[in-house]
Amino acid sequence: MDNRQKILECALALFAERGYDAIGVQEIVENAGVTKPTLYHYFGSKRGLLEALLDRYYEEFDHLLVAAASYRGDLPLTLRRIAEVYFRYALDHPTYYRLQLSLGFAPQQSEAFQVVSGKNERQFSLVENVFAAAVRDHGNMRGRQRVYAMTFIGVLNACIVLAFNGYVHLDDRLLERVVHQFEHGIYS
Amino acid sequence: MDNRQKILECALALFAERGYDAIGVQEIVENAGVTKPTLYHYFGSKRGLLEALLDRYYEEFDHLLVAAASYRGDLPLTLRRIAEVYFRYALDHPTYYRLQLSLGFAPQQSEAFQVVSGKNERQFSLVENVFAAAVRDHGNMRGRQRVYAMTFIGVLNACIVLAFNGYVHLDDRLLERVVHQFEHGIYS
DNA sequence: CATGTATTATACCGATCGGTATATTTTTGT
DNA sequence: ACAAAAATATACCGATCGGTATAATACATG
């Protein structure tokens, strides 16, 4: 693997484990077995490194989410597909997903949040558009797309956090259960 | 107001705005109009300052949550009361709640997360116990307390984040709607 | 082989990091 | 009033921060 990749991987692991602000550039290059000028040659700055890191992983996630979030009249199916994307990505790239989660809730004026906020907004609007489209077929949902989208993502992330802490498994059973719960509530 | 309080208030504002790791002790004392030895006299360390900060605000939140989370056979009522506590606290202490939110999703090995993790777990178990107790009256909920508790908190925090970004108001209407949604799903 | 470009290392920059030794002021208890 | 204790300031510590000037190396292309 080339040095650029090594730096990205080490930075991902360290940022996800201890946080962007707590990790120094020196520690990244030591772990990657290179020196600082190499890092600055490829990424220009610590912020540029974070941007490259997020771009690389988010692109794939976004593609999957776009494909899953195409509403064609079957909301339960669409929600299941979206949940699949989230669960699958958290399973396949747990370190990255941990980082994305922590950055998504980082303070708004922090450098790390500013780097990730655009991606969060895009993610949110993709899900929101599903509910906005579904309103046409479910009249009594009108005007609630934002809350639906945000709470749906919140429910999925709640499951993912539980899974990261070893309390549940992100399998099909949980997915069906939690999407059903979101659609029909907790009593059935 | 005494210097101890001034330091706590300035630290809260700065930590919530830009993050614990991104704020230096120097910036805190400058904002508070004191010097570093004063801060270290009262709090011993930067970490001690964060602990004192979280203790002070979480204690009140915990009291409210304990009172709200006493399940006595009426789950809809209990959930509404819990949601009221979250919404009220986010409204009354928005800066603190922003900080608590960001720390709750911070990387697990970060200093800030370690300081707050115990409070998060306690918060979670208070809500989990409600669902555990409700299982006796709602047989078909068995074995799902953890997911119910985590997703319920996730839904509430999703609303609070939406409110912080100006998309919704944390009023009684939203509270009723979102608790109803959690209980009965999105179609009714 | 020659030459330009991309890559990497050594050694350093000023600034800031969390924290403190020492001394002085302010407050408190008697 | 006076002594002890609490509170605060000045000035500093070594370490680390993000970043870079310079030079050497590797590499691709003619």
Tab-separated table of C-alpha atoms (C1' of nucleotides) in Angstrom:
chain	number	residue	atom	x	y	z
A	1	MET	CA	0.000	0.000	0.000
A	2	ASP	CA	1.281	3.481	-0.800
A	3	ASN	CA	1.975	6.109	1.821
A	4	ARG	CA	-1.116	8.114	1.002
A	5	GLN	CA	-3.322	5.173	1.862
A	6	LYS	CA	-1.332	4.374	4.970
A	7	ILE	CA	-1.803	7.913	6.215
A	8	LEU	CA	-5.541	7.808	5.511
A	9	GLU	CA	-5.977	4.531	7.347
A	10	CYS	CA	-3.978	5.592	10.373
A	11	ALA	CA	-5.761	8.924	10.537
A	12	LEU	CA	-9.142	7.221	10.353
A	13	ALA	CA	-8.288	4.844	13.162
A	14	LEU	CA	-6.890	7.558	15.392
A	15	PHE	CA	-9.600	10.153	14.712
A	16	ALA	CA	-12.325	7.605	15.339
A	17	GLU	CA	-10.735	6.377	18.535
A	18	ARG	CA	-9.724	9.602	20.260
A	19	GLY	CA	-11.138	12.451	18.175
A	20	TYR	CA	-9.892	14.823	15.494
A	21	ASP	CA	-8.751	17.571	17.858
A	22	ALA	CA	-7.010	15.208	20.255
A	23	ILE	CA	-4.800	13.645	17.571
A	24	GLY	CA	-1.677	15.431	16.459
A	25	VAL	CA	-0.235	15.240	12.980
A	26	GLN	CA	2.944	13.809	14.476
A	27	GLU	CA	1.133	10.804	15.896
A	28	ILE	CA	-0.506	10.067	12.560
A	29	VAL	CA	2.724	10.038	10.590
A	30	GLU	CA	4.486	7.961	13.235
A	31	ASN	CA	1.780	5.318	13.011
A	32	ALA	CA	1.926	5.424	9.229
A	33	GLY	CA	5.714	5.125	9.223
A	34	VAL	CA	6.255	8.379	7.320
A	35	THR	CA	7.115	11.972	8.173
A	36	LYS	CA	5.162	15.178	8.209
A	37	PRO	CA	6.166	16.574	4.810
A	38	THR	CA	4.724	13.445	3.210
A	39	LEU	CA	1.386	14.060	4.841
A	40	TYR	CA	1.417	17.718	3.857
A	41	HIS	CA	2.443	16.817	0.335
A	42	TYR	CA	-0.692	14.735	-0.157
A	43	PHE	CA	-3.230	16.596	1.910
A	44	GLY	CA	-1.994	20.141	2.393
A	45	SER	CA	-3.223	20.451	5.967
A	46	LYS	CA	-4.681	18.466	8.823
A	47	ARG	CA	-8.097	19.673	7.746
A	48	GLY	CA	-7.394	18.599	4.177
A	49	LEU	CA	-6.556	15.148	5.476
A	50	LEU	CA	-9.892	14.933	7.259
A	51	GLU	CA	-11.699	16.121	4.138
A	52	ALA	CA	-9.987	13.526	1.972
A	53	LEU	CA	-10.778	10.876	4.537
A	54	LEU	CA	-14.467	11.728	4.723
A	55	ASP	CA	-14.799	12.164	0.964
A	56	ARG	CA	-13.358	8.763	0.277
A	57	TYR	CA	-15.722	6.872	2.564
A	58	TYR	CA	-18.784	9.033	2.264
A	59	GLU	CA	-18.874	8.767	-1.514
A	60	GLU	CA	-19.613	5.065	-1.379
A	61	PHE	CA	-22.160	5.515	1.377
A	62	ASP	CA	-23.885	8.239	-0.588
A	63	HIS	CA	-24.140	6.063	-3.682
A	64	LEU	CA	-25.748	3.275	-1.697
A	65	LEU	CA	-28.108	5.704	0.002
A	66	VAL	CA	-29.163	7.328	-3.267
A	67	ALA	CA	-29.960	3.923	-4.722
A	68	ALA	CA	-31.911	2.893	-1.640
A	69	ALA	CA	-33.780	6.165	-1.247
A	70	SER	CA	-35.625	6.067	-4.554
A	71	TYR	CA	-39.244	6.037	-3.469
A	72	ARG	CA	-41.555	4.327	-5.906
A	73	GLY	CA	-44.752	4.026	-3.944
A	74	ASP	CA	-43.688	1.415	-1.434
A	75	LEU	CA	-42.615	3.229	1.706
A	76	PRO	CA	-42.022	0.136	3.868
A	77	LEU	CA	-39.722	-1.255	1.207
A	78	THR	CA	-37.863	2.010	0.837
A	79	LEU	CA	-37.368	2.373	4.577
A	80	ARG	CA	-36.076	-1.176	4.798
A	81	ARG	CA	-33.602	-0.476	2.009
A	82	ILE	CA	-32.385	2.691	3.670
A	83	ALA	CA	-31.975	0.861	6.955
A	84	GLU	CA	-30.044	-1.844	5.116
A	85	VAL	CA	-27.625	0.736	3.793
A	86	TYR	CA	-27.006	2.200	7.237
A	87	PHE	CA	-26.603	-1.182	8.912
A	88	ARG	CA	-24.428	-2.557	6.166
A	89	TYR	CA	-22.149	0.439	6.130
A	90	ALA	CA	-21.797	0.416	9.884
A	91	LEU	CA	-20.926	-3.278	9.705
A	92	ASP	CA	-18.527	-3.015	6.777
A	93	HIS	CA	-16.791	0.183	7.873
A	94	PRO	CA	-17.303	0.408	11.623
A	95	THR	CA	-14.337	2.661	12.224
A	96	TYR	CA	-15.468	5.149	9.624
A	97	TYR	CA	-19.041	5.059	10.846
A	98	ARG	CA	-17.910	5.759	14.389
A	99	LEU	CA	-16.064	8.788	13.092
A	100	GLN	CA	-19.018	9.992	11.054
A	101	LEU	CA	-21.287	9.638	14.063
A	102	SER	CA	-18.998	11.562	16.377
A	103	LEU	CA	-18.476	14.326	13.836
A	104	GLY	CA	-22.196	14.601	13.158
A	105	PHE	CA	-22.781	15.529	16.787
A	106	ALA	CA	-19.638	17.606	17.228
A	107	PRO	CA	-19.987	21.253	18.245
A	108	GLN	CA	-21.150	23.350	15.340
A	109	GLN	CA	-18.201	25.714	15.338
A	110	SER	CA	-15.619	22.952	15.561
A	111	GLU	CA	-13.432	22.449	12.531
A	112	ALA	CA	-14.376	18.787	12.284
A	113	PHE	CA	-18.094	19.509	12.210
A	114	GLN	CA	-17.721	22.090	9.502
A	115	VAL	CA	-15.946	19.561	7.338
A	116	VAL	CA	-18.689	16.965	7.746
A	117	SER	CA	-21.783	19.149	7.939
A	118	GLY	CA	-22.394	19.242	4.201
A	119	LYS	CA	-22.416	15.479	4.005
A	120	ASN	CA	-24.789	15.264	6.938
A	121	GLU	CA	-27.176	17.677	5.320
A	122	ARG	CA	-27.104	15.769	2.075
A	123	GLN	CA	-27.723	12.505	3.892
A	124	PHE	CA	-30.636	14.066	5.708
A	125	SER	CA	-32.186	15.536	2.593
A	126	LEU	CA	-32.003	12.217	0.759
A	127	VAL	CA	-34.070	10.615	3.499
A	128	GLU	CA	-36.324	13.637	3.803
A	129	ASN	CA	-37.137	13.463	0.102
A	130	VAL	CA	-38.401	9.925	0.573
A	131	PHE	CA	-40.903	11.056	3.149
A	132	ALA	CA	-41.796	14.121	1.120
A	133	ALA	CA	-42.657	11.862	-1.816
A	134	ALA	CA	-44.530	9.423	0.375
A	135	VAL	CA	-46.781	12.216	1.577
A	136	ARG	CA	-48.642	12.019	-1.732
A	137	ASP	CA	-49.676	8.469	-0.951
A	138	HIS	CA	-50.183	8.957	2.776
A	139	GLY	CA	-52.138	12.153	3.253
A	140	ASN	CA	-52.013	12.140	7.019
A	141	MET	CA	-48.228	12.449	6.985
A	142	ARG	CA	-48.299	15.899	5.473
A	143	GLY	CA	-45.908	18.507	6.825
A	144	ARG	CA	-43.940	16.044	8.885
A	145	GLN	CA	-41.172	15.006	6.500
A	146	ARG	CA	-38.436	16.649	8.489
A	147	VAL	CA	-39.374	15.035	11.763
A	148	TYR	CA	-39.895	11.682	10.094
A	149	ALA	CA	-36.526	11.810	8.372
A	150	MET	CA	-34.614	12.964	11.412
A	151	THR	CA	-36.253	10.517	13.807
A	152	PHE	CA	-35.807	7.657	11.354
A	153	ILE	CA	-32.104	8.338	11.063
A	154	GLY	CA	-32.033	8.763	14.832
A	155	VAL	CA	-33.583	5.346	15.330
A	156	LEU	CA	-31.103	3.723	12.959
A	157	ASN	CA	-28.153	5.376	14.652
A	158	ALA	CA	-29.495	4.337	18.044
A	159	CYS	CA	-29.380	0.720	16.868
A	160	ILE	CA	-25.904	1.160	15.435
A	161	VAL	CA	-24.616	2.627	18.690
A	162	LEU	CA	-26.162	-0.274	20.583
A	163	ALA	CA	-24.423	-2.652	18.197
A	164	PHE	CA	-21.073	-0.900	18.587
A	165	ASN	CA	-21.412	-1.387	22.323
A	166	GLY	CA	-22.200	-5.066	21.904
A	167	TYR	CA	-25.829	-4.942	23.014
A	168	VAL	CA	-27.434	-6.031	19.743
A	169	HIS	CA	-26.472	-7.462	16.380
A	170	LEU	CA	-27.188	-5.526	13.215
A	171	ASP	CA	-28.862	-8.472	11.490
A	172	ASP	CA	-31.986	-8.766	9.356
A	173	ARG	CA	-34.092	-9.605	12.382
A	174	LEU	CA	-33.228	-6.349	14.107
A	175	LEU	CA	-33.655	-4.431	10.892
A	176	GLU	CA	-37.152	-5.787	10.292
A	177	ARG	CA	-38.087	-5.223	13.886
A	178	VAL	CA	-36.886	-1.659	14.094
A	179	VAL	CA	-38.310	-0.561	10.755
A	180	HIS	CA	-41.612	-2.148	11.714
A	181	GLN	CA	-41.437	-0.326	15.035
A	182	PHE	CA	-40.845	2.968	13.275
A	183	GLU	CA	-43.790	2.412	10.981
A	184	HIS	CA	-46.300	0.854	13.356
A	185	GLY	CA	-45.123	1.662	16.853
A	186	ILE	CA	-44.011	-0.367	19.807
A	187	TYR	CA	-47.208	-2.221	20.670
A	188	SER	CA	-47.452	-4.577	17.705
B	1	MET	CA	-20.990	36.109	40.669
B	2	ASP	CA	-17.814	34.536	42.018
B	3	ASN	CA	-14.911	33.495	39.863
B	4	ARG	CA	-15.690	29.818	40.152
B	5	GLN	CA	-19.073	30.352	38.541
B	6	LYS	CA	-17.623	32.632	35.898
B	7	ILE	CA	-15.119	29.957	34.928
B	8	LEU	CA	-17.827	27.295	34.761
B	9	GLU	CA	-20.043	29.437	32.565
B	10	CYS	CA	-17.292	30.420	30.176
B	11	ALA	CA	-16.047	26.853	29.931
B	12	LEU	CA	-19.549	25.598	29.189
B	13	ALA	CA	-20.053	28.146	26.437
B	14	LEU	CA	-16.678	27.458	24.829
B	15	PHE	CA	-16.782	23.666	25.132
B	16	ALA	CA	-20.279	23.566	23.666
B	17	GLU	CA	-19.371	25.855	20.807
B	18	ARG	CA	-16.014	24.491	19.688
B	19	GLY	CA	-15.394	21.293	21.656
B	20	TYR	CA	-13.482	20.279	24.761
B	21	ASP	CA	-10.236	19.409	22.996
B	22	ALA	CA	-10.216	22.530	20.847
B	23	ILE	CA	-10.469	24.929	23.789
B	24	GLY	CA	-7.359	25.801	25.753
B	25	VAL	CA	-7.331	26.656	29.419
B	26	GLN	CA	-5.919	30.046	28.532
B	27	GLU	CA	-8.950	30.980	26.457
B	28	ILE	CA	-11.304	30.002	29.265
B	29	VAL	CA	-9.622	32.140	31.891
B	30	GLU	CA	-9.360	35.079	29.513
B	31	ASN	CA	-13.090	34.971	28.882
B	32	ALA	CA	-13.763	34.637	32.580
B	33	GLY	CA	-11.476	37.555	33.409
B	34	VAL	CA	-9.219	35.525	35.686
B	35	THR	CA	-5.898	33.726	35.388
B	36	LYS	CA	-4.873	30.104	35.215
B	37	PRO	CA	-3.959	29.526	38.871
B	38	THR	CA	-7.500	30.510	39.808
B	39	LEU	CA	-8.910	27.850	37.553
B	40	TYR	CA	-6.496	25.240	38.854
B	41	HIS	CA	-7.234	26.279	42.414
B	42	TYR	CA	-10.913	25.427	42.000
B	43	PHE	CA	-10.809	22.504	39.605
B	44	GLY	CA	-7.346	20.981	39.764
B	45	SER	CA	-7.153	20.236	36.050
B	46	LYS	CA	-8.901	20.832	32.763
B	47	ARG	CA	-10.556	17.459	33.144
B	48	GLY	CA	-11.645	18.341	36.669
B	49	LEU	CA	-13.271	21.467	35.266
B	50	LEU	CA	-15.243	19.417	32.763
B	51	GLU	CA	-16.303	17.003	35.483
B	52	ALA	CA	-17.495	19.811	37.735
B	53	LEU	CA	-19.334	21.340	34.806
B	54	LEU	CA	-21.143	18.139	33.873
B	55	ASP	CA	-21.899	17.234	37.482
B	56	ARG	CA	-23.519	20.566	38.146
B	57	TYR	CA	-25.924	20.434	35.213
B	58	TYR	CA	-26.512	16.704	35.019
B	59	GLU	CA	-27.611	16.453	38.626
B	60	GLU	CA	-30.696	18.539	37.986
B	61	PHE	CA	-31.465	16.701	34.768
B	62	ASP	CA	-31.113	13.381	36.539
B	63	HIS	CA	-33.534	14.412	39.277
B	64	LEU	CA	-36.142	15.403	36.722
B	65	LEU	CA	-35.610	12.207	34.764
B	66	VAL	CA	-35.904	10.002	37.845
B	67	ALA	CA	-39.171	11.675	38.747
B	68	ALA	CA	-40.501	11.320	35.212
B	69	ALA	CA	-39.361	7.750	34.726
B	70	SER	CA	-41.388	6.194	37.511
B	71	TYR	CA	-43.588	3.754	35.628
B	72	ARG	CA	-46.917	3.065	37.308
B	73	GLY	CA	-48.827	1.197	34.651
B	74	ASP	CA	-49.392	4.025	32.192
B	75	LEU	CA	-46.667	3.814	29.581
B	76	PRO	CA	-47.983	6.606	27.309
B	77	LEU	CA	-48.030	8.949	30.276
B	78	THR	CA	-44.542	7.945	31.378
B	79	LEU	CA	-43.124	8.419	27.908
B	80	ARG	CA	-44.715	11.819	27.652
B	81	ARG	CA	-43.215	12.827	30.983
B	82	ILE	CA	-39.768	11.629	29.948
B	83	ALA	CA	-40.046	13.520	26.684
B	84	GLU	CA	-41.118	16.591	28.634
B	85	VAL	CA	-37.952	16.381	30.721
B	86	TYR	CA	-35.732	16.147	27.659
B	87	PHE	CA	-37.470	18.938	25.806
B	88	ARG	CA	-37.626	21.179	28.836
B	89	TYR	CA	-33.989	20.682	29.663
B	90	ALA	CA	-32.912	21.315	26.101
B	91	LEU	CA	-34.995	24.498	26.119
B	92	ASP	CA	-33.876	25.738	29.524
B	93	HIS	CA	-30.198	24.839	29.173
B	94	PRO	CA	-29.523	24.688	25.439
B	95	THR	CA	-25.808	25.284	25.756
B	96	TYR	CA	-25.399	22.483	28.264
B	97	TYR	CA	-27.567	20.136	26.258
B	98	ARG	CA	-25.510	20.787	23.141
B	99	LEU	CA	-22.419	19.865	25.111
B	100	GLN	CA	-24.003	16.724	26.546
B	101	LEU	CA	-25.082	15.662	23.071
B	102	SER	CA	-21.668	16.163	21.528
B	103	LEU	CA	-19.925	14.355	24.381
B	104	GLY	CA	-22.355	11.459	24.228
B	105	PHE	CA	-21.278	10.756	20.659
B	106	ALA	CA	-17.598	11.578	21.140
B	107	PRO	CA	-14.999	8.894	20.428
B	108	GLN	CA	-14.949	6.339	23.201
B	109	GLN	CA	-11.300	6.785	24.082
B	110	SER	CA	-11.486	10.555	24.184
B	111	GLU	CA	-11.065	12.179	27.558
B	112	ALA	CA	-14.351	14.029	27.244
B	113	PHE	CA	-16.335	10.875	26.533
B	114	GLN	CA	-14.871	9.083	29.494
B	115	VAL	CA	-15.963	11.899	31.751
B	116	VAL	CA	-19.555	11.790	30.498
B	117	SER	CA	-20.031	8.087	29.806
B	118	GLY	CA	-21.212	7.213	33.292
B	119	LYS	CA	-23.948	9.832	33.111
B	120	ASN	CA	-25.029	8.585	29.707
B	121	GLU	CA	-25.284	5.028	30.971
B	122	ARG	CA	-27.316	6.102	33.955
B	123	GLN	CA	-29.635	8.119	31.738
B	124	PHE	CA	-30.060	5.141	29.462
B	125	SER	CA	-30.765	2.701	32.270
B	126	LEU	CA	-33.414	4.980	33.763
B	127	VAL	CA	-35.317	4.896	30.496
B	128	GLU	CA	-34.600	1.208	29.974
B	129	ASN	CA	-36.102	0.394	33.355
B	130	VAL	CA	-39.350	2.020	32.281
B	131	PHE	CA	-39.634	-0.283	29.313
B	132	ALA	CA	-38.526	-3.259	31.387
B	133	ALA	CA	-41.346	-2.561	33.815
B	134	ALA	CA	-43.838	-1.975	31.026
B	135	VAL	CA	-43.106	-5.407	29.615
B	136	ARG	CA	-45.217	-6.917	32.392
B	137	ASP	CA	-48.272	-5.098	31.077
B	138	HIS	CA	-47.419	-5.424	27.385
B	139	GLY	CA	-46.348	-9.020	26.791
B	140	ASN	CA	-45.426	-8.551	23.152
B	141	MET	CA	-42.680	-6.089	24.070
B	142	ARG	CA	-40.622	-8.685	25.861
B	143	GLY	CA	-36.870	-8.673	25.337
B	144	ARG	CA	-36.832	-5.373	23.552
B	145	GLN	CA	-36.256	-2.919	26.401
B	146	ARG	CA	-32.805	-1.937	25.233
B	147	VAL	CA	-33.839	-1.156	21.696
B	148	TYR	CA	-36.946	0.664	22.882
B	149	ALA	CA	-34.993	2.787	25.327
B	150	MET	CA	-32.206	3.640	22.928
B	151	THR	CA	-34.499	4.410	20.001
B	152	PHE	CA	-36.788	6.483	22.206
B	153	ILE	CA	-33.879	8.602	23.387
B	154	GLY	CA	-32.695	8.728	19.789
B	155	VAL	CA	-36.039	10.063	18.632
B	156	LEU	CA	-36.081	12.725	21.326
B	157	ASN	CA	-32.555	13.816	20.517
B	158	ALA	CA	-33.418	13.921	16.828
B	159	CYS	CA	-36.161	16.426	17.641
B	160	ILE	CA	-33.865	18.434	19.865
B	161	VAL	CA	-31.230	18.641	17.151
B	162	LEU	CA	-33.897	19.755	14.674
B	163	ALA	CA	-34.960	22.420	17.149
B	164	PHE	CA	-31.389	23.607	17.701
B	165	ASN	CA	-31.130	24.071	13.948
B	166	GLY	CA	-34.352	26.031	13.833
B	167	TYR	CA	-36.438	23.484	11.940
B	168	VAL	CA	-39.011	22.795	14.651
B	169	HIS	CA	-40.151	24.145	17.993
B	170	LEU	CA	-39.965	21.975	21.078
B	171	ASP	CA	-43.556	22.690	22.092
B	172	ASP	CA	-46.344	20.470	23.415
B	173	ARG	CA	-47.660	19.841	19.936
B	174	LEU	CA	-44.377	18.367	18.752
B	175	LEU	CA	-44.043	16.407	21.976
B	176	GLU	CA	-47.465	14.812	21.619
B	177	ARG	CA	-46.870	14.098	17.986
B	178	VAL	CA	-43.501	12.490	18.387
B	179	VAL	CA	-44.424	10.386	21.409
B	180	HIS	CA	-47.529	9.248	19.579
B	181	GLN	CA	-45.373	8.427	16.576
B	182	PHE	CA	-43.034	6.389	18.743
B	183	GLU	CA	-45.930	4.458	20.234
B	184	HIS	CA	-48.158	4.007	17.202
B	185	GLY	CA	-46.005	4.592	14.169
B	186	ILE	CA	-46.031	7.093	11.361
B	187	TYR	CA	-49.308	6.193	9.627
B	188	SER	CA	-51.812	7.366	12.212
C	1	DC	C1'	21.405	8.471	-20.121
C	2	DA	C1'	19.508	12.950	-18.911
C	3	DT	C1'	16.170	15.754	-16.945
C	4	DG	C1'	12.240	17.244	-14.796
C	5	DT	C1'	8.771	15.932	-11.425
C	6	DA	C1'	6.926	13.601	-7.573
C	7	DT	C1'	8.066	11.976	-3.192
C	8	DT	C1'	10.328	11.892	1.154
C	9	DA	C1'	13.494	13.218	5.132
C	10	DT	C1'	16.045	16.407	8.367
C	11	DA	C1'	15.611	20.030	11.006
C	12	DC	C1'	13.386	23.742	12.284
C	13	DC	C1'	9.526	27.691	13.120
C	14	DG	C1'	6.495	30.516	16.349
C	15	DA	C1'	2.446	29.528	18.916
C	16	DT	C1'	-0.049	27.184	22.079
C	17	DC	C1'	-0.716	23.231	25.046
C	18	DG	C1'	-1.748	21.813	30.222
C	19	DG	C1'	0.243	22.810	34.380
C	20	DT	C1'	3.004	25.097	38.337
C	21	DA	C1'	6.501	27.551	41.626
C	22	DT	C1'	6.431	31.610	43.980
C	23	DA	C1'	4.668	35.586	45.811
C	24	DT	C1'	0.889	38.700	46.900
C	25	DT	C1'	-3.611	39.957	47.965
C	26	DT	C1'	-8.037	39.089	50.089
C	27	DT	C1'	-10.848	36.939	53.270
C	28	DT	C1'	-11.900	34.520	57.458
C	29	DG	C1'	-11.796	33.151	62.326
C	30	DT	C1'	-10.439	34.454	66.900
D	1	DA	C1'	-5.825	43.565	65.603
D	2	DC	C1'	-3.707	39.545	64.063
D	3	DA	C1'	-2.681	35.170	62.272
D	4	DA	C1'	-4.104	31.492	59.331
D	5	DA	C1'	-6.194	30.200	55.212
D	6	DA	C1'	-8.224	30.965	50.830
D	7	DA	C1'	-7.900	33.232	46.491
D	8	DT	C1'	-5.404	35.356	42.904
D	9	DA	C1'	-1.491	37.179	39.889
D	10	DT	C1'	3.178	37.110	37.589
D	11	DA	C1'	6.070	34.570	35.242
D	12	DC	C1'	7.584	30.529	33.899
D	13	DC	C1'	8.097	25.094	32.643
D	14	DG	C1'	8.839	21.309	29.078
D	15	DA	C1'	6.002	19.303	25.592
D	16	DT	C1'	3.359	19.421	21.772
D	17	DC	C1'	0.729	21.947	18.364
D	18	DG	C1'	0.162	22.645	12.970
D	19	DG	C1'	3.107	23.793	9.460
D	20	DT	C1'	7.420	24.588	6.438
D	21	DA	C1'	12.217	25.742	4.287
D	22	DT	C1'	15.630	23.140	2.363
D	23	DA	C1'	17.623	19.398	0.441
D	24	DA	C1'	18.002	14.748	-0.921
D	25	DT	C1'	15.974	10.778	-3.180
D	26	DA	C1'	13.040	8.041	-6.254
D	27	DC	C1'	10.901	7.825	-10.543
D	28	DA	C1'	8.980	8.649	-14.908
D	29	DT	C1'	9.669	10.312	-19.611
D	30	DG	C1'	12.321	12.052	-23.381
